[in-house]
PDB file of N, CA and C in Angstrom:
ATOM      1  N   UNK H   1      38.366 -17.984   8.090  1.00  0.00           N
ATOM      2  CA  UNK H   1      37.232 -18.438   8.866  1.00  0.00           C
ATOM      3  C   UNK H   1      37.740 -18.984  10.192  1.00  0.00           C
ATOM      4  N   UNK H   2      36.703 -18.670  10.964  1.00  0.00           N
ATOM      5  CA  UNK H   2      37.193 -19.493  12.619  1.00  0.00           C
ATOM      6  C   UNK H   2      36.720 -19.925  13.012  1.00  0.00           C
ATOM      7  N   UNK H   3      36.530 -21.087  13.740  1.00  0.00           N
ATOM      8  CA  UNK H   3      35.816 -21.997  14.265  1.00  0.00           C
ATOM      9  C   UNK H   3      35.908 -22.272  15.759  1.00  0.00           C
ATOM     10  N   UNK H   4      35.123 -22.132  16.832  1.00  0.00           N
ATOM     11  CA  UNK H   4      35.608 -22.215  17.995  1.00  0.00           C
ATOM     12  C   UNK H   4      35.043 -23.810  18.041  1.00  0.00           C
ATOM     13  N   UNK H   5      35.964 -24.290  18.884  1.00  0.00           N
ATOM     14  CA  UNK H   5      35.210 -25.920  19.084  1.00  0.00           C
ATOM     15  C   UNK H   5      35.393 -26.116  20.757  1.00  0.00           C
ATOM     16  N   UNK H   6      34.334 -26.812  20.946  1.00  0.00           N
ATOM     17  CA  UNK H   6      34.643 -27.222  23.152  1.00  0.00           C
ATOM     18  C   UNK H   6      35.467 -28.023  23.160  1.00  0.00           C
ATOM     19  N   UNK H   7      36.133 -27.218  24.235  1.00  0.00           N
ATOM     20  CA  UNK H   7      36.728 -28.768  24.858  1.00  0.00           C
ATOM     21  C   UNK H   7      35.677 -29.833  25.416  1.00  0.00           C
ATOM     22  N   UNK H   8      36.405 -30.797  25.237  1.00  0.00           N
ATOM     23  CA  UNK H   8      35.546 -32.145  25.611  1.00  0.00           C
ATOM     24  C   UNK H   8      36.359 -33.170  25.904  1.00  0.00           C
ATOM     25  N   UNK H   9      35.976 -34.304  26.534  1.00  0.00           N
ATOM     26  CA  UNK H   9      36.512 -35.426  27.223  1.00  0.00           C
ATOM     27  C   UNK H   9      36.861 -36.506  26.102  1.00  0.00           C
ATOM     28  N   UNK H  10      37.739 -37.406  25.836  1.00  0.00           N
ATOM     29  CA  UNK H  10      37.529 -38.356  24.753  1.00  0.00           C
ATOM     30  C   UNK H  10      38.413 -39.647  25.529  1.00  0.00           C
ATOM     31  N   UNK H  11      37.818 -41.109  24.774  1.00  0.00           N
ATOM     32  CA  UNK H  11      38.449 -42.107  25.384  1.00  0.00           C
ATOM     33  C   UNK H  11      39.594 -42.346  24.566  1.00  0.00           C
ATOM     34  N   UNK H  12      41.254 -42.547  24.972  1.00  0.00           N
ATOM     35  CA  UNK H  12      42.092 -42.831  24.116  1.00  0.00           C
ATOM     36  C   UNK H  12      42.370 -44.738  24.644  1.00  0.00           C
ATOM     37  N   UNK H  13      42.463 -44.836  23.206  1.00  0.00           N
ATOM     38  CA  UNK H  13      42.402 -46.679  23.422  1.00  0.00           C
ATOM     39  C   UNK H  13      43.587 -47.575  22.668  1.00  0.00           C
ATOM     40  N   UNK H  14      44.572 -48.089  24.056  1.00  0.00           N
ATOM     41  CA  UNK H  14      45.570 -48.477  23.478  1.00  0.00           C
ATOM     42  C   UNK H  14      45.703 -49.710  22.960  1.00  0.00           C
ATOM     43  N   UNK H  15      45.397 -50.535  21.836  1.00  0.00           N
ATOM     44  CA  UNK H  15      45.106 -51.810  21.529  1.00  0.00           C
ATOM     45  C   UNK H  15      46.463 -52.421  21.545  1.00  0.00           C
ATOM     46  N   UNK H  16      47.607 -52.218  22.037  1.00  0.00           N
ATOM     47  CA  UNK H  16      48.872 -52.581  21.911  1.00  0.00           C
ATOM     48  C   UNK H  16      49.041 -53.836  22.269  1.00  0.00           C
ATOM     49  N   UNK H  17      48.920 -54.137  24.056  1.00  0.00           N
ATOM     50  CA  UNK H  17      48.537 -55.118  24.172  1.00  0.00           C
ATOM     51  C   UNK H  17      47.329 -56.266  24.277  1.00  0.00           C
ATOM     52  N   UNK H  18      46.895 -55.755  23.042  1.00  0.00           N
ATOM     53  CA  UNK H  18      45.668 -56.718  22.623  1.00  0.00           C
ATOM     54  C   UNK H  18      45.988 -57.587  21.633  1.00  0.00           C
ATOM     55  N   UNK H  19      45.933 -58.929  21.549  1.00  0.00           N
ATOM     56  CA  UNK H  19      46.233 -60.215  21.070  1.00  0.00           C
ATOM     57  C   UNK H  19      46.440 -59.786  19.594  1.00  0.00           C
ATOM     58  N   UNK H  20      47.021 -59.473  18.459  1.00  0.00           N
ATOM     59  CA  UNK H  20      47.229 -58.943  17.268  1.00  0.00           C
ATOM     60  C   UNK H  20      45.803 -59.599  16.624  1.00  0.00           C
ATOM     61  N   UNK H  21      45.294 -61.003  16.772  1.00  0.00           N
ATOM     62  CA  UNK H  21      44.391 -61.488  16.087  1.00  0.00           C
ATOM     63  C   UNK H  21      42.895 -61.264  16.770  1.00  0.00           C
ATOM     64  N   UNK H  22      42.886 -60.550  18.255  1.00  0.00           N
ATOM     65  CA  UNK H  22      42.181 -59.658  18.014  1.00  0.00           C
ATOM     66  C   UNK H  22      41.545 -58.111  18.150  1.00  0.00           C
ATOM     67  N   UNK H  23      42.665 -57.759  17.747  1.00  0.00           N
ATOM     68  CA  UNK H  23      42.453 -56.329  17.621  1.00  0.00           C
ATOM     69  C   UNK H  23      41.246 -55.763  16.797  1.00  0.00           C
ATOM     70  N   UNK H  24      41.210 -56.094  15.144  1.00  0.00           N
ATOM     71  CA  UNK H  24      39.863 -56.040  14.426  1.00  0.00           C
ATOM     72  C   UNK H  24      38.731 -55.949  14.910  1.00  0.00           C
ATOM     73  N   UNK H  25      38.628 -57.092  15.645  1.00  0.00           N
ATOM     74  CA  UNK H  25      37.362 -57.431  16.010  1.00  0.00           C
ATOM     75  C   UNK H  25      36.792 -56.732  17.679  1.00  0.00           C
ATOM     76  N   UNK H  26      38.040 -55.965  18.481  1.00  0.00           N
ATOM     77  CA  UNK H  26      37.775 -55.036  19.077  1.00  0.00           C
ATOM     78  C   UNK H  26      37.167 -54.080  18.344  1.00  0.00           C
ATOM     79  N   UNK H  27      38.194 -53.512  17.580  1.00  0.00           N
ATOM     80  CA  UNK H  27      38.104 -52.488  17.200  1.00  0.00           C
ATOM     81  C   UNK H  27      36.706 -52.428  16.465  1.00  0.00           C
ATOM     82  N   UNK H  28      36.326 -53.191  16.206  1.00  0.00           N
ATOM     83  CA  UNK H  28      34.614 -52.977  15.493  1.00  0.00           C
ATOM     84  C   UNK H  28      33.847 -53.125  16.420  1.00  0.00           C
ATOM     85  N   UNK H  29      33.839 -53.557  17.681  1.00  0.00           N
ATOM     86  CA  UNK H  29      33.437 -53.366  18.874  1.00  0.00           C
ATOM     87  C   UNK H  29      32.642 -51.936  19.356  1.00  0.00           C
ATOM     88  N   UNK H  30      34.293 -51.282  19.383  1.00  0.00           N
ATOM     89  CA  UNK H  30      34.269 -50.370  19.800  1.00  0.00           C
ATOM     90  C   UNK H  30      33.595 -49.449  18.460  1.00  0.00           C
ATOM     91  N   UNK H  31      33.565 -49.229  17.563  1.00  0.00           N
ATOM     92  CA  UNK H  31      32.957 -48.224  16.599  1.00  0.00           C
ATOM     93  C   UNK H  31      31.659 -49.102  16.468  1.00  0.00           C
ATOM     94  N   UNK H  32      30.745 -50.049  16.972  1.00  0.00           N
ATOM     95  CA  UNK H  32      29.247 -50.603  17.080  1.00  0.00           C
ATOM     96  C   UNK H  32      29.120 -49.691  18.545  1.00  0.00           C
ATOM     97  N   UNK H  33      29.848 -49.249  19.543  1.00  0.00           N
ATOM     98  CA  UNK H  33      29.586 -48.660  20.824  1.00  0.00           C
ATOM     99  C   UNK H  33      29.092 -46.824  19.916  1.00  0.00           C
ATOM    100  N   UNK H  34      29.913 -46.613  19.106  1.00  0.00           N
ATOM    101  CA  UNK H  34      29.914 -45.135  19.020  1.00  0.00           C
ATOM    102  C   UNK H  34      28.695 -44.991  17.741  1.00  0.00           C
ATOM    103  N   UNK H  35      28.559 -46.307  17.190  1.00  0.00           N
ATOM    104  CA  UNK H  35      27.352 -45.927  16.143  1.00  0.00           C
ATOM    105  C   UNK H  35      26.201 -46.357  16.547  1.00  0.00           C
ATOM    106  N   UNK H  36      25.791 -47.101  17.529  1.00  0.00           N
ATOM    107  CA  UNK H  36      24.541 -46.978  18.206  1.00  0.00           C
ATOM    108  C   UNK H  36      24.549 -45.900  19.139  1.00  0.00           C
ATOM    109  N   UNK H  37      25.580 -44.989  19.080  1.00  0.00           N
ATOM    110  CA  UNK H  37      25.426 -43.896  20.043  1.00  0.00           C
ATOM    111  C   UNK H  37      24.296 -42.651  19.319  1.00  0.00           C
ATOM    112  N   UNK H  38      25.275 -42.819  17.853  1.00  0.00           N
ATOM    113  CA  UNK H  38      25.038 -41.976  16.989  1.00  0.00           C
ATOM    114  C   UNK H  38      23.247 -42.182  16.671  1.00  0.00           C
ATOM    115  N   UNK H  39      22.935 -43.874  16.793  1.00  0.00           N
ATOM    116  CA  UNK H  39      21.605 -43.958  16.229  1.00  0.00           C
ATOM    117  C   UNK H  39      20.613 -43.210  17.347  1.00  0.00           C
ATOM    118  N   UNK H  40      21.296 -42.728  18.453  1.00  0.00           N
ATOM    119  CA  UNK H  40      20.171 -42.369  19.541  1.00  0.00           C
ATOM    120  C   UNK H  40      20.304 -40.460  19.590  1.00  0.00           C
ATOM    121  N   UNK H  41      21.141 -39.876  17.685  1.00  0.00           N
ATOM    122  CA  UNK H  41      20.821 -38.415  17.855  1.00  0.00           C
ATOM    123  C   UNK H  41      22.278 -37.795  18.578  1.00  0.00           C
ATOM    124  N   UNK H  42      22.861 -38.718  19.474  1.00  0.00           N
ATOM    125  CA  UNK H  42      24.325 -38.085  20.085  1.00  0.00           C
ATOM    126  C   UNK H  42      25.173 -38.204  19.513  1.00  0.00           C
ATOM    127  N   UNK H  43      26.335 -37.408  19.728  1.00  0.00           N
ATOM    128  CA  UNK H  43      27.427 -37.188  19.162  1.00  0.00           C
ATOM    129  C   UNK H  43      28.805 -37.486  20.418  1.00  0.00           C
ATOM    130  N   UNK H  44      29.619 -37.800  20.291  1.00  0.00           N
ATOM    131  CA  UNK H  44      30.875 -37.775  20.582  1.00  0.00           C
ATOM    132  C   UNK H  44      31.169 -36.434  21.694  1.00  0.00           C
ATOM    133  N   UNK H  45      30.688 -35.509  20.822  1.00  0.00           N
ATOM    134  CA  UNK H  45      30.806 -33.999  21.700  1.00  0.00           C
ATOM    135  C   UNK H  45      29.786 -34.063  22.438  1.00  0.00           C
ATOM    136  N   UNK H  46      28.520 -35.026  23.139  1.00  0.00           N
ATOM    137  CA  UNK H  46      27.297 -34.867  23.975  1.00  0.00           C
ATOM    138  C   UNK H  46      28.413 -35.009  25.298  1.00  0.00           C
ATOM    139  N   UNK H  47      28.227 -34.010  25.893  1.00  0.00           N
ATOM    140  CA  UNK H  47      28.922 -33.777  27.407  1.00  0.00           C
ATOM    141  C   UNK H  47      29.170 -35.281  28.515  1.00  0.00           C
ATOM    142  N   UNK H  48      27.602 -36.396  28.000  1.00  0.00           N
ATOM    143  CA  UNK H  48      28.005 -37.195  28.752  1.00  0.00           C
ATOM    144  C   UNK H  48      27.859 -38.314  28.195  1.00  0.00           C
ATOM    145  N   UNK H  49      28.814 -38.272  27.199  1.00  0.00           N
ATOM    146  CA  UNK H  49      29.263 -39.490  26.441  1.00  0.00           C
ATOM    147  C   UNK H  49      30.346 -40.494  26.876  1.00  0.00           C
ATOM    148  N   UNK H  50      31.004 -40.081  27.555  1.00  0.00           N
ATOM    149  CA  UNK H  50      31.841 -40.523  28.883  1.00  0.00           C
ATOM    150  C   UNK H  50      31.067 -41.527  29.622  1.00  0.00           C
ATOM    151  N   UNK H  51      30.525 -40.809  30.637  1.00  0.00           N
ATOM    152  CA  UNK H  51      29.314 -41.830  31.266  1.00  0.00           C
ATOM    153  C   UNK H  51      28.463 -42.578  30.457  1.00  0.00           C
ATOM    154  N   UNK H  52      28.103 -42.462  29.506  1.00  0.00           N
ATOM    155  CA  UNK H  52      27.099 -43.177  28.567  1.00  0.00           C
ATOM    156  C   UNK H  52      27.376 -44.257  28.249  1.00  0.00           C
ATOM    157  N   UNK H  53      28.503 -44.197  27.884  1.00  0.00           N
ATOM    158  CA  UNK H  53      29.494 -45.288  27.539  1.00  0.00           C
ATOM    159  C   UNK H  53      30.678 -45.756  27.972  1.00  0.00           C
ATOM    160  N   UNK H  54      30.884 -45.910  29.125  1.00  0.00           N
ATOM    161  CA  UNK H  54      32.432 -46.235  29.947  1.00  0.00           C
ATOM    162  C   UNK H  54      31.643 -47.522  30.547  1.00  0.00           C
ATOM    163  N   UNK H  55      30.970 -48.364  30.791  1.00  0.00           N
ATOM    164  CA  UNK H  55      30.160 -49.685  31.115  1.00  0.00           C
ATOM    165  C   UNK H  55      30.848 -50.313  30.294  1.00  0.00           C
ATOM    166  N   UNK H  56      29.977 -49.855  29.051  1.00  0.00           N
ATOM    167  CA  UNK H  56      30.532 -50.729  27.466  1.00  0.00           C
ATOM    168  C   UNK H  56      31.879 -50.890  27.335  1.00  0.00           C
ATOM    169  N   UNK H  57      32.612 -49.817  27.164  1.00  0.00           N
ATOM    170  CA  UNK H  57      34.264 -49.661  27.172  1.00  0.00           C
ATOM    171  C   UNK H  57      34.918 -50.704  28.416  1.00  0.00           C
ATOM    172  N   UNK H  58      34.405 -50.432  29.268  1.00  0.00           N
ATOM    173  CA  UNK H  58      35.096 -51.616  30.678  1.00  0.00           C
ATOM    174  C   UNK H  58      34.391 -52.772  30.511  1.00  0.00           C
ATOM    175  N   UNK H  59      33.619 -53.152  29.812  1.00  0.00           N
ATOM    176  CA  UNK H  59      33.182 -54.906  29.289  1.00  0.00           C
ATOM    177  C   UNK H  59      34.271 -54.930  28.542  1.00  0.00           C
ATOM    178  N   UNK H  60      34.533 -54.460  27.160  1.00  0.00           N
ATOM    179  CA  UNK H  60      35.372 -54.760  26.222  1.00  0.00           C
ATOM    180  C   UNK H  60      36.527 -54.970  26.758  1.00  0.00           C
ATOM    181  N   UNK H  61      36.960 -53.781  27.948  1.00  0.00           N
ATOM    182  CA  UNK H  61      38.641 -54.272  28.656  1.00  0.00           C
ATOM    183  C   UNK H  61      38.706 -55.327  28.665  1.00  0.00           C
ATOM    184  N   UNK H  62      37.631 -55.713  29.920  1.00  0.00           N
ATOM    185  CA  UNK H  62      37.587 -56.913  30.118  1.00  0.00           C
ATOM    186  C   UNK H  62      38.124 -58.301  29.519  1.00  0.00           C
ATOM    187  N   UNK H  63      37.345 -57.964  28.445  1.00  0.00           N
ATOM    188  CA  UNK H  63      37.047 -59.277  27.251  1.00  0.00           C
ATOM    189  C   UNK H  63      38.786 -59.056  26.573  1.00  0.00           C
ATOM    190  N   UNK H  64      38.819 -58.070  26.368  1.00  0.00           N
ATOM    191  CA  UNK H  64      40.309 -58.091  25.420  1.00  0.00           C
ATOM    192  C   UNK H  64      41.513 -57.611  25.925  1.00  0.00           C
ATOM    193  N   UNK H  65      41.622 -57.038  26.901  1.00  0.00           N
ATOM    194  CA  UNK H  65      42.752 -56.406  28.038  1.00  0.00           C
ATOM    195  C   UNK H  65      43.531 -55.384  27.339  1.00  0.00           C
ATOM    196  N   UNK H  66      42.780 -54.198  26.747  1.00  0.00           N
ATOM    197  CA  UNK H  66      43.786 -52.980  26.385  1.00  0.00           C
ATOM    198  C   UNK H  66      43.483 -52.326  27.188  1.00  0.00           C
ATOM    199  N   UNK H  67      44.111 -51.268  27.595  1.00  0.00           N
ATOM    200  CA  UNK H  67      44.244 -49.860  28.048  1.00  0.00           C
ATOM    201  C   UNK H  67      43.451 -48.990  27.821  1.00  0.00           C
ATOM    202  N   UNK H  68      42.874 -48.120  28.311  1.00  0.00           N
ATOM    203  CA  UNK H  68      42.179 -47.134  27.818  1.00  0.00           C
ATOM    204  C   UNK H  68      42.736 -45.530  28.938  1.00  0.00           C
ATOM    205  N   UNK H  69      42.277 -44.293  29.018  1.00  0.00           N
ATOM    206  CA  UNK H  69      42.425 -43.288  29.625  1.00  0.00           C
ATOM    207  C   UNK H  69      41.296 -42.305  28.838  1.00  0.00           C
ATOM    208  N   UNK H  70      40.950 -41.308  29.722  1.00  0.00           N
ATOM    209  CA  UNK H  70      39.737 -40.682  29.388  1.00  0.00           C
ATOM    210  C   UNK H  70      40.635 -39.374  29.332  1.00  0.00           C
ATOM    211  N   UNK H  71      40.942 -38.250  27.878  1.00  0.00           N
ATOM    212  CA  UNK H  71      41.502 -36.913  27.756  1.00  0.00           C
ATOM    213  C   UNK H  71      40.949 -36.064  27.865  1.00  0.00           C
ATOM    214  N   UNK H  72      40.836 -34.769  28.173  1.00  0.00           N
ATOM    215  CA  UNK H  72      40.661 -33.614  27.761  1.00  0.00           C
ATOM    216  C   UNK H  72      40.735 -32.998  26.690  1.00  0.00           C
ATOM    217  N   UNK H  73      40.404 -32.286  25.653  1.00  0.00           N
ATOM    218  CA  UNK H  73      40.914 -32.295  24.041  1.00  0.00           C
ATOM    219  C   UNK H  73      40.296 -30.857  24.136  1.00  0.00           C
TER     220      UNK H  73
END
């Protein structure tokens, strides 16, 4: 079987230097960003999920100071 899949844009998120105690609580942050995405019908693969959500993602920098970069996949 074959599956063709799109390329698409994705955020890679480096929690490295994020405070060890709170990484967790980013990190559930960030998956409350992608499941109220989900509650509005979109997916990850919606073309402008990037824009939809890079506000949210640059508050969280903010608040917790990791890294992020936007890929190609």
């Amino acid at each position: 079987m074959k599956a063709r899949i799109p390329k698409h844009r994705e955020f890679v998120i480096n929690l490295e230097k994020t405070a060890e105690e709170k990484r967790e609580e980013c990190w559930a942050k960030l998956e409350a960003i992608l499941e109220d995405y989900k509650k509005d019908g979109k997916s990850v693969y919606t073309p402008s999920f990037i824009e939809d959500n890079e506000d949210k993602v640059k508050a969280l920098q903010a608040e917790y100071g990791f890294e992020y970069t936007i890929e190609l996949k």
